[in-house]
Coordinates of C-alpha atoms in Angstrom, one line a residue:
X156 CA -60.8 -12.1 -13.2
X157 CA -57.2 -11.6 -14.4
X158 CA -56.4 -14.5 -17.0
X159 CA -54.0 -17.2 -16.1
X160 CA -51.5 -16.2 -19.0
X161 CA -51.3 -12.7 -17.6
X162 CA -50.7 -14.1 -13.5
X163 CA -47.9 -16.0 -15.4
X164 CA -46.8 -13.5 -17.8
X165 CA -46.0 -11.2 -14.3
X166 CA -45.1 -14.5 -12.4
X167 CA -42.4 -14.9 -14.8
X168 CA -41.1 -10.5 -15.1
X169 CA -41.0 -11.1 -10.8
X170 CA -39.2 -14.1 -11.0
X171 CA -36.6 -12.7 -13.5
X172 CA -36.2 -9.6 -11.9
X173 CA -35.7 -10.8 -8.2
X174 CA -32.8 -13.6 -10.2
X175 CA -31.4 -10.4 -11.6
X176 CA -30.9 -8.3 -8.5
X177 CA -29.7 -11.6 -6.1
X178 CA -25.6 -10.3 -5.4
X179 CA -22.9 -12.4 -6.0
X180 CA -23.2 -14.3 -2.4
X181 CA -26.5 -15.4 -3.2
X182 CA -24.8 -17.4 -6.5
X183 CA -21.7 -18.1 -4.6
X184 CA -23.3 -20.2 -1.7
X185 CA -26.0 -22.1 -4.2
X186 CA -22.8 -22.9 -6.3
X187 CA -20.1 -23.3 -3.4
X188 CA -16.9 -24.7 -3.6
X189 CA -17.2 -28.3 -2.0
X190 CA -16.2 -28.1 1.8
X191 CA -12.6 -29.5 2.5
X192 CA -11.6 -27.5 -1.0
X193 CA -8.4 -25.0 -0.5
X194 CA -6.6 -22.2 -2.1
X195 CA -3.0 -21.6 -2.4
X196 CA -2.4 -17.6 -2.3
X197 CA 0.9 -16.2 -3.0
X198 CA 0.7 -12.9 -1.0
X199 CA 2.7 -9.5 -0.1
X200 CA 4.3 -10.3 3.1
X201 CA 2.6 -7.0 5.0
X202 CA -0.9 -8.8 4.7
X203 CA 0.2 -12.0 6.6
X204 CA -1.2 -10.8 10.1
X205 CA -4.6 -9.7 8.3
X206 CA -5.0 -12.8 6.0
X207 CA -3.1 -15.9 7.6
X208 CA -4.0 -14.3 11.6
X209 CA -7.8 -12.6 10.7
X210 CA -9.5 -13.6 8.1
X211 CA -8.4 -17.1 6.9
X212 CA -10.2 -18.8 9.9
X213 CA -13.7 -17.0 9.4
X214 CA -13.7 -17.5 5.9
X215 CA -12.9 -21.5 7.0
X216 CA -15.7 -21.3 9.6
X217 CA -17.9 -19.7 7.0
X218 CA -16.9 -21.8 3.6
X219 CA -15.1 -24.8 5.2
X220 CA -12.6 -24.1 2.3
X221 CA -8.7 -24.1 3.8
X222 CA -6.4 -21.7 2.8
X223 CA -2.3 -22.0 2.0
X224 CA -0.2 -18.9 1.8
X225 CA 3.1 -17.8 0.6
X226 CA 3.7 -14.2 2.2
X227 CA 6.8 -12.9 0.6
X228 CA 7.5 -9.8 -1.2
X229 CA 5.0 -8.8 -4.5
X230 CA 7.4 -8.2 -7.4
X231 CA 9.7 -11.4 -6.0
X232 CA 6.0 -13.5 -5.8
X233 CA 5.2 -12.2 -9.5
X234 CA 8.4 -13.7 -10.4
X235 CA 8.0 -16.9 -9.1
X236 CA 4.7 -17.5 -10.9
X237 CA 6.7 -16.5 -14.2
X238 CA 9.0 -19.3 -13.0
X239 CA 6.3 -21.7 -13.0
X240 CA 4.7 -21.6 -9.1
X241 CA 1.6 -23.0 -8.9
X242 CA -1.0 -20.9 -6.8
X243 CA -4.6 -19.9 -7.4
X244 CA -4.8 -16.2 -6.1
X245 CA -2.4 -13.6 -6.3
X246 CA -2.2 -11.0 -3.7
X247 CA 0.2 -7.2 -4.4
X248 CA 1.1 -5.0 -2.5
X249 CA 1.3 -3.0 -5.8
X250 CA -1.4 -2.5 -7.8
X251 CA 1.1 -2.1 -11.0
X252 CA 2.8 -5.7 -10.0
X253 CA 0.0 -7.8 -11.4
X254 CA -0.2 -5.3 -14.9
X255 CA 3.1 -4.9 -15.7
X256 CA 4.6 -8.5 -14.8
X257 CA 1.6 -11.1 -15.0
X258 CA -1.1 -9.8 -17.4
X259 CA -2.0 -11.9 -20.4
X260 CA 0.4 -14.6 -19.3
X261 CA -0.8 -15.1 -16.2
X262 CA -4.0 -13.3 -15.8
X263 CA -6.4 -11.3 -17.7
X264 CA -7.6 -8.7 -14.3
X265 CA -7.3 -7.4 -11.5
X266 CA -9.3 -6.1 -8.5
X267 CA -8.0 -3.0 -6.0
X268 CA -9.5 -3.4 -3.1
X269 CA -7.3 -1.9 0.1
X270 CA -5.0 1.0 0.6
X271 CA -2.0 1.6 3.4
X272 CA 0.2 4.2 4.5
X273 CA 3.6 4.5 4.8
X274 CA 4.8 5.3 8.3
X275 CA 8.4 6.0 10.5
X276 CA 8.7 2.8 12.9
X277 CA 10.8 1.9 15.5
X278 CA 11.2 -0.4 19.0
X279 CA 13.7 0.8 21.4
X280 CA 12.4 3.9 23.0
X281 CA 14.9 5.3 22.8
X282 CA 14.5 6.4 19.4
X283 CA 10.9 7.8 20.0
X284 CA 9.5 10.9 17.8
X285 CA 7.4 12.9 19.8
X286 CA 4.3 14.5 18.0
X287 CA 5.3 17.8 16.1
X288 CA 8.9 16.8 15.9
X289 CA 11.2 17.6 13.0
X290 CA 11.0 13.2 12.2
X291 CA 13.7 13.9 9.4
X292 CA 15.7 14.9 11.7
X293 CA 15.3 11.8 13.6
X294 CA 15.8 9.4 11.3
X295 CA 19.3 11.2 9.7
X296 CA 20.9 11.7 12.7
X297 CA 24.4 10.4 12.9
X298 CA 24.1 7.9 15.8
X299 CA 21.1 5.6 14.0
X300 CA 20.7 3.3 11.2
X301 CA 17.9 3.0 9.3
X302 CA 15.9 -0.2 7.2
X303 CA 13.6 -0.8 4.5
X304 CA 12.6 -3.5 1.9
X305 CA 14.9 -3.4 -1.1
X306 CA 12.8 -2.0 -4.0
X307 CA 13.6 -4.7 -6.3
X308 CA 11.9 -7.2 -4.9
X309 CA 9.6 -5.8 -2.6
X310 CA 7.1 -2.4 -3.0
X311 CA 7.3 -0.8 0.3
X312 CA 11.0 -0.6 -0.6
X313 CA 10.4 2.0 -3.2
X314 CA 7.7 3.3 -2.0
X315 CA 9.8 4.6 0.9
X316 CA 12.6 6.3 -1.7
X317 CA 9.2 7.9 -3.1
X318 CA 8.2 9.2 0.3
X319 CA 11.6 10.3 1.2
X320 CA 11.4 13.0 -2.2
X321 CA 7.7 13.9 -1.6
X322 CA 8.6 15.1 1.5
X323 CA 11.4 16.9 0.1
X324 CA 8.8 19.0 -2.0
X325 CA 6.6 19.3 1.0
X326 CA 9.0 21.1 3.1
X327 CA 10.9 23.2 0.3
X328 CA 8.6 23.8 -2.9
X329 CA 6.1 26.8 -1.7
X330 CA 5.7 27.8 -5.0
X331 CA 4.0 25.1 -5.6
X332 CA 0.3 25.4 -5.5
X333 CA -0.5 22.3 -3.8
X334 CA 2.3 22.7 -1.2
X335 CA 0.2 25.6 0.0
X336 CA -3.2 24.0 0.1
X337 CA -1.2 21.0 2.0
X338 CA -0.4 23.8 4.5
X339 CA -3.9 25.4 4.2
X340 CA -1.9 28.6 2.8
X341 CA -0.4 28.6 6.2
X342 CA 2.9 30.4 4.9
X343 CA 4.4 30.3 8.4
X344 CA 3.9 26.8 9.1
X345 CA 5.3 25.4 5.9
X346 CA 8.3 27.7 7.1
X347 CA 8.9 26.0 10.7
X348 CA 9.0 22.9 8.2
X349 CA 11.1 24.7 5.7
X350 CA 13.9 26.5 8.0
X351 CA 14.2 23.3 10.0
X352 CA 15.1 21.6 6.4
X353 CA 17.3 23.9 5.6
X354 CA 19.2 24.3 8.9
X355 CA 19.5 20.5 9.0
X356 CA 20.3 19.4 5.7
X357 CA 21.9 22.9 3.8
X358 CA 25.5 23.8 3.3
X359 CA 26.2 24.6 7.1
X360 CA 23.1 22.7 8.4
X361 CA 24.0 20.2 11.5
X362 CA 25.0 17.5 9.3
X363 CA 27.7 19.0 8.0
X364 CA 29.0 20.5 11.6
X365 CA 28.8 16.5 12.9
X366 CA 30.1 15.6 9.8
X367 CA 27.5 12.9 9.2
X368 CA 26.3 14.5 5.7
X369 CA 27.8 16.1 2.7
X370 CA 25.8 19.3 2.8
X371 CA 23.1 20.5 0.6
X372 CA 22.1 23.4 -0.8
X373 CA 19.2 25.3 0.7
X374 CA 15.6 24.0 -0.2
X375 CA 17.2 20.9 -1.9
X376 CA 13.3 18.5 -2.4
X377 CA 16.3 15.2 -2.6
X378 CA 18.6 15.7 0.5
X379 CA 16.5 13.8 2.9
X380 CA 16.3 10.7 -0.3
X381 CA 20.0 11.1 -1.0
X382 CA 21.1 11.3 2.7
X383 CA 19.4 7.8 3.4
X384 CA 19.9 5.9 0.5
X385 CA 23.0 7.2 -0.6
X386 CA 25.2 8.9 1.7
X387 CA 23.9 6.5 4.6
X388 CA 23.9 3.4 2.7
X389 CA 27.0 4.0 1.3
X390 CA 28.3 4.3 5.2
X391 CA 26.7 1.1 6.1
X392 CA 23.9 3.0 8.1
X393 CA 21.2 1.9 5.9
X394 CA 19.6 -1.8 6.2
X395 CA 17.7 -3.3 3.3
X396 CA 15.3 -6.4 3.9
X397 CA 13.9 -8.7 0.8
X398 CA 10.2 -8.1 2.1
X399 CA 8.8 -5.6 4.7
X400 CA 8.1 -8.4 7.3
X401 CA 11.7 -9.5 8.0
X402 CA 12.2 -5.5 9.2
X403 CA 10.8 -6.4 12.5
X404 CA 13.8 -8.5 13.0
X405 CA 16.4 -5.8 12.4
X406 CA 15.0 -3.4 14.9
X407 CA 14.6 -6.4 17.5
X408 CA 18.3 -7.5 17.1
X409 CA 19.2 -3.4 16.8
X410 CA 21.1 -3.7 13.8
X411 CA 18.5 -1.0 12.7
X412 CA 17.0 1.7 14.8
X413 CA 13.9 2.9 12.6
X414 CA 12.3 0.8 9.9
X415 CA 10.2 2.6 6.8
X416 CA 7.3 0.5 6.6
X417 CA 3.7 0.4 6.2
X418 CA 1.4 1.9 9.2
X419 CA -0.3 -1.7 9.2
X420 CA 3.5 -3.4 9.7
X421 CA 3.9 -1.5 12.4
X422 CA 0.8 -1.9 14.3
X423 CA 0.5 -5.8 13.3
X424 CA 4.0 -6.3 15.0
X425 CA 3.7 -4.3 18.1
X426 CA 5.9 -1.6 16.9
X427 CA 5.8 2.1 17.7
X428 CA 5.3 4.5 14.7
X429 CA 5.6 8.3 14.3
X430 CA 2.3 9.8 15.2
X431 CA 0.6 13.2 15.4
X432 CA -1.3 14.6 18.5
X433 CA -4.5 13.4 17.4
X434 CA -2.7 9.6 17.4
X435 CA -3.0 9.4 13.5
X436 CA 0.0 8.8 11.2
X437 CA 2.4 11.8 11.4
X438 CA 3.4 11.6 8.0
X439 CA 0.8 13.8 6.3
X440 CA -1.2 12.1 3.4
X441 CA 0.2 14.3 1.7
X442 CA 3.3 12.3 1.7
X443 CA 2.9 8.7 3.6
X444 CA 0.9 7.4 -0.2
X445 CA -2.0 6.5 1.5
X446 CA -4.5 8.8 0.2
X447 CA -6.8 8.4 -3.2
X448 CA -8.1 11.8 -3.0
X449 CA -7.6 13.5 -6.4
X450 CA -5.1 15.9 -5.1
X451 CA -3.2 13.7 -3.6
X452 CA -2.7 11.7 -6.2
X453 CA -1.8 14.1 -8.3
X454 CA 0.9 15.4 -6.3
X455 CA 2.8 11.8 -5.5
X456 CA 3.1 11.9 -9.7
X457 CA 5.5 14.8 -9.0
X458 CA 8.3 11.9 -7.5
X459 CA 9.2 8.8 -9.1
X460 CA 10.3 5.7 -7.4
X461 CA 14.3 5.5 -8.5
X462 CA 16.8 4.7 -6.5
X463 CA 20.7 4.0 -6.1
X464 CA 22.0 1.2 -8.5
X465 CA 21.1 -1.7 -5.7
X466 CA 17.9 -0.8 -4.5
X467 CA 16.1 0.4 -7.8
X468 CA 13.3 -0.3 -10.2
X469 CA 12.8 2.4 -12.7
X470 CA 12.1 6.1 -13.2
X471 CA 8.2 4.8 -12.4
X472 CA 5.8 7.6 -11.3
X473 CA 4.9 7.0 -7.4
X474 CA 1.2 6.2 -6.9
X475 CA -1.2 5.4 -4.3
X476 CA -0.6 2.7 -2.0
X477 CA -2.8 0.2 -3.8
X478 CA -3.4 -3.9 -2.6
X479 CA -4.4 -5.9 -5.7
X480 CA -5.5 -9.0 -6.4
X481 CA -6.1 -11.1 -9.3
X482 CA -7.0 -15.0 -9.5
X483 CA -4.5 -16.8 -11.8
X484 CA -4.9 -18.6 -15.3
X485 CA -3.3 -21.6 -13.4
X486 CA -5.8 -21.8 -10.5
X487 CA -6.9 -25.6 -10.2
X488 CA -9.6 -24.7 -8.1
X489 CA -11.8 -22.0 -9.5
X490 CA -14.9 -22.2 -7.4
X491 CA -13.1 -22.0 -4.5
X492 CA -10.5 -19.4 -5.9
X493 CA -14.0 -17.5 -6.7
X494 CA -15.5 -17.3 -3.0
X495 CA -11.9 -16.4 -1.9
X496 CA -11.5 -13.4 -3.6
X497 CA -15.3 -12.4 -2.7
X498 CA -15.5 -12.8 1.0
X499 CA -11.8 -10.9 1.2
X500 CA -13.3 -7.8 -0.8
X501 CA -16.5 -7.7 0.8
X502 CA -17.5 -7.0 4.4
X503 CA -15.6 -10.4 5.9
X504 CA -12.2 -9.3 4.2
X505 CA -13.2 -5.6 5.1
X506 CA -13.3 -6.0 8.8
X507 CA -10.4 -7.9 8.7
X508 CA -8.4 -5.7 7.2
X509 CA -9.8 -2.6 8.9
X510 CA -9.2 -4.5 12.4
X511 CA -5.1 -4.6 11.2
X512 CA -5.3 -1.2 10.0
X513 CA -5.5 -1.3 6.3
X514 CA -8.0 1.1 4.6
X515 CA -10.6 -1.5 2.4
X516 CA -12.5 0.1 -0.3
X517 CA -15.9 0.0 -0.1
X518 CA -16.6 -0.8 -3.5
X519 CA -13.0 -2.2 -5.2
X520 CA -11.6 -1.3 -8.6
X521 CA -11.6 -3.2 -11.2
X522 CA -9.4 -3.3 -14.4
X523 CA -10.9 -5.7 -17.4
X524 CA -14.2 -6.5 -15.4
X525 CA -15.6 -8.2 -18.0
X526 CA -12.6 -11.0 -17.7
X527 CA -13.6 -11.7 -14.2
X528 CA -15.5 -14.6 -13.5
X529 CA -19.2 -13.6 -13.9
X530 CA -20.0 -14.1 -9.8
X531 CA -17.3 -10.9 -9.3
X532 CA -17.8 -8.8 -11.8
X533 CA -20.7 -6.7 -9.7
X534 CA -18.3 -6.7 -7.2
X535 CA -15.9 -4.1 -8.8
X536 CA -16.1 -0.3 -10.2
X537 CA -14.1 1.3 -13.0
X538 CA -11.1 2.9 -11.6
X539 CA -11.5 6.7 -11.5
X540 CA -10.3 8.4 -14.4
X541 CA -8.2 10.5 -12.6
X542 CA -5.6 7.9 -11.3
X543 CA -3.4 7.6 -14.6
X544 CA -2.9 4.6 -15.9
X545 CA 1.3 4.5 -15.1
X546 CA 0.0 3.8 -11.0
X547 CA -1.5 0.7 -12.4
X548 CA 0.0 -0.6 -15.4

């Protein structure tokens, strides 16, 4: 018969064990905020329809903790906590917002934990793309204006002037080794793209025959950038908005005919967006910053994200569209802060998001894990070694 300090001895190993493989939910709901708690969350203004519309009630239903929000553009929100705004989570559209402008002051980490994609938007059908079409074309032509958030204050802003140049190297740069594999080495389709560049946008291209354009030279990777936000800004043909959700209200009013926004924006508001055949986003991956494949990351470091003098923020790499949060030092209500930031990231949050088409990672990454609270820190992965440190810092 086994001794009683040996049944206790492996009582005990079980007991420990089990404790030691419980996740985080387990903790979090024997040690829940108390029920009427809430949590003020300064947030990018594209998540409003997935936080404030999806996911705020369930997580009441679920936690009976109520949430506040303040959706307005990320590196604007950064600078109102520097100013002293009191909120307990904050939410970027930027995963380089929280790093570069709150760290150590503010917070000591961050979690990734959804992706987006830029996409070509617009209303009045009017200005419909059809799949397959030439979209620069489209969105240069000299009857439309087009809008975007000014990249000062809001990411999708420069994110846009980074699209604009990666498809400039898309549709001129063959030479370039991952231009090809974006074509699958499909030579003659990169030149449908490439002549249709070139006989828009060159020296004698249409522009210049409607005199709408200055004229570029052949295979220029910046004409589409500088045509938009130079050239057409400069002729009043180019809209900026503090934050991506007011751009909904230019192409209502039609004092702009296409927005640059974020795939989510556009489906959210009940806009249309420029598709392929296969109804996904017709800007490739390789260009709409949506993608975290290796590759792909790799080649949006070929662009950086400066602009003209008014709508600028640095010669910063382009990166990933990455959705960060962090929970500030500030936070008067931890515990509740706590359970916010987990039922967002895991499968609550996920569906959420995935229901107002954002991408959610699976398993979000983390930078300083060990500064998280302890109930989070399984939560989170390193971030892979191949996204350099400039998309995040």
């Amino acid at each position: 018969m086994m001794e009683k300090k040996t049944v206790y001895a492996l009582l005990s190993v079980f007991i420990v064990g089990l404790l030691i493989g419980l996740p985080a939910g387990y903790y979090l709901n024997q040690s829940p905020a108390s029920s009427g708690s809430s949590v003020s969350v300064i947030s990018a203004g594209s998540l409003k329809y997935a936080l404030q519309d999806s996911f705020s009630s369930s997580f009441a239903n679920e936690t009976g903790i109520t949430t506040g929000y303040n959706f307005i553009g990320s590196v604007a929100g950064a600078r109102e906590v520097q100013s002293g705004q009191q909120a307990d989570v904050f939410v970027s559209a930027s995963a380089s917002v929280i790093p570069s402008l709150l760290m150590n002051n503010y917070t000591n980490w961050m979690m990734i934990f959804a992706t987006n994609q830029m996409a070509i938007t617009w209303l009045n059908q009017k200005y419909n793309i059809s799949p397959g079409s030439f979209w620069f074309e489209n969105i240069t032509a000299g009857n439309v204006t087009v809008s975007a958030s000014n990249a000062s204050l809001d990411p999708s802003g420069y994110v846009a002037i980074e699209m604009t140049k990666l498809a400039g190297i898309l549709y001129t740069q063959w030479q370039n080794k991952t231009v090809q594999a974006a074509f699958n080495y499909n030579q003659s389709e990169f030149e449908l793209y490439n002549n249709a560049w070139n006989s828009w946008f060159g020296t004698n291209g249409t522009l210049v025959k409607e005199g709408v354009g200055p004229g570029y030279k052949n295979n220029d990777s910046l004409a589409l950038y500088d045509q938009i936000f130079v050239y057409m800004m400069n002729h009043g043909r180019m809209k900026l908005t503090p934050e991506e959700i007011g751009l909904n209200g230019y192409l209502q009013s039609g004092a702009a005919d296409y927005a640059l926004t974020y795939r989510s924006q556009a489906k959210s508001q009940g806009l249309y967006y420029f598709e392929n055949s296969t109804g996904q986003n017709g800007l490739p991956s390789w260009i709409n910053l949506g993608s975290l494949s290796e590759k792909q990351v790799k080649f949006y470091q070929l662009v950086n994200a400066s602009g003209p003098s008014n709508d600028n923020i640095g010669d910063v790499p382009a990166s990933p569209i990455m959705y960060a949060l962090t929970i500030l030092n500030s936070s008067r209500t931890s515990p509740a802060a706590n359970q916010y930031v987990y039922y967002l990231v895991t499968s609550m949050g996920q569906n959420a998001l995935s229901r107002n088409y954002f991408s959610p990672l699976s398993t979000p990454y983390g930078m300083n894990i060990q500064n998280m609270p302890a109930e989070l820190q399984n939560l989170a992965k390193p971030i892979p070694s191949y996204i350099p440190e400039s998309d995040y810092t």
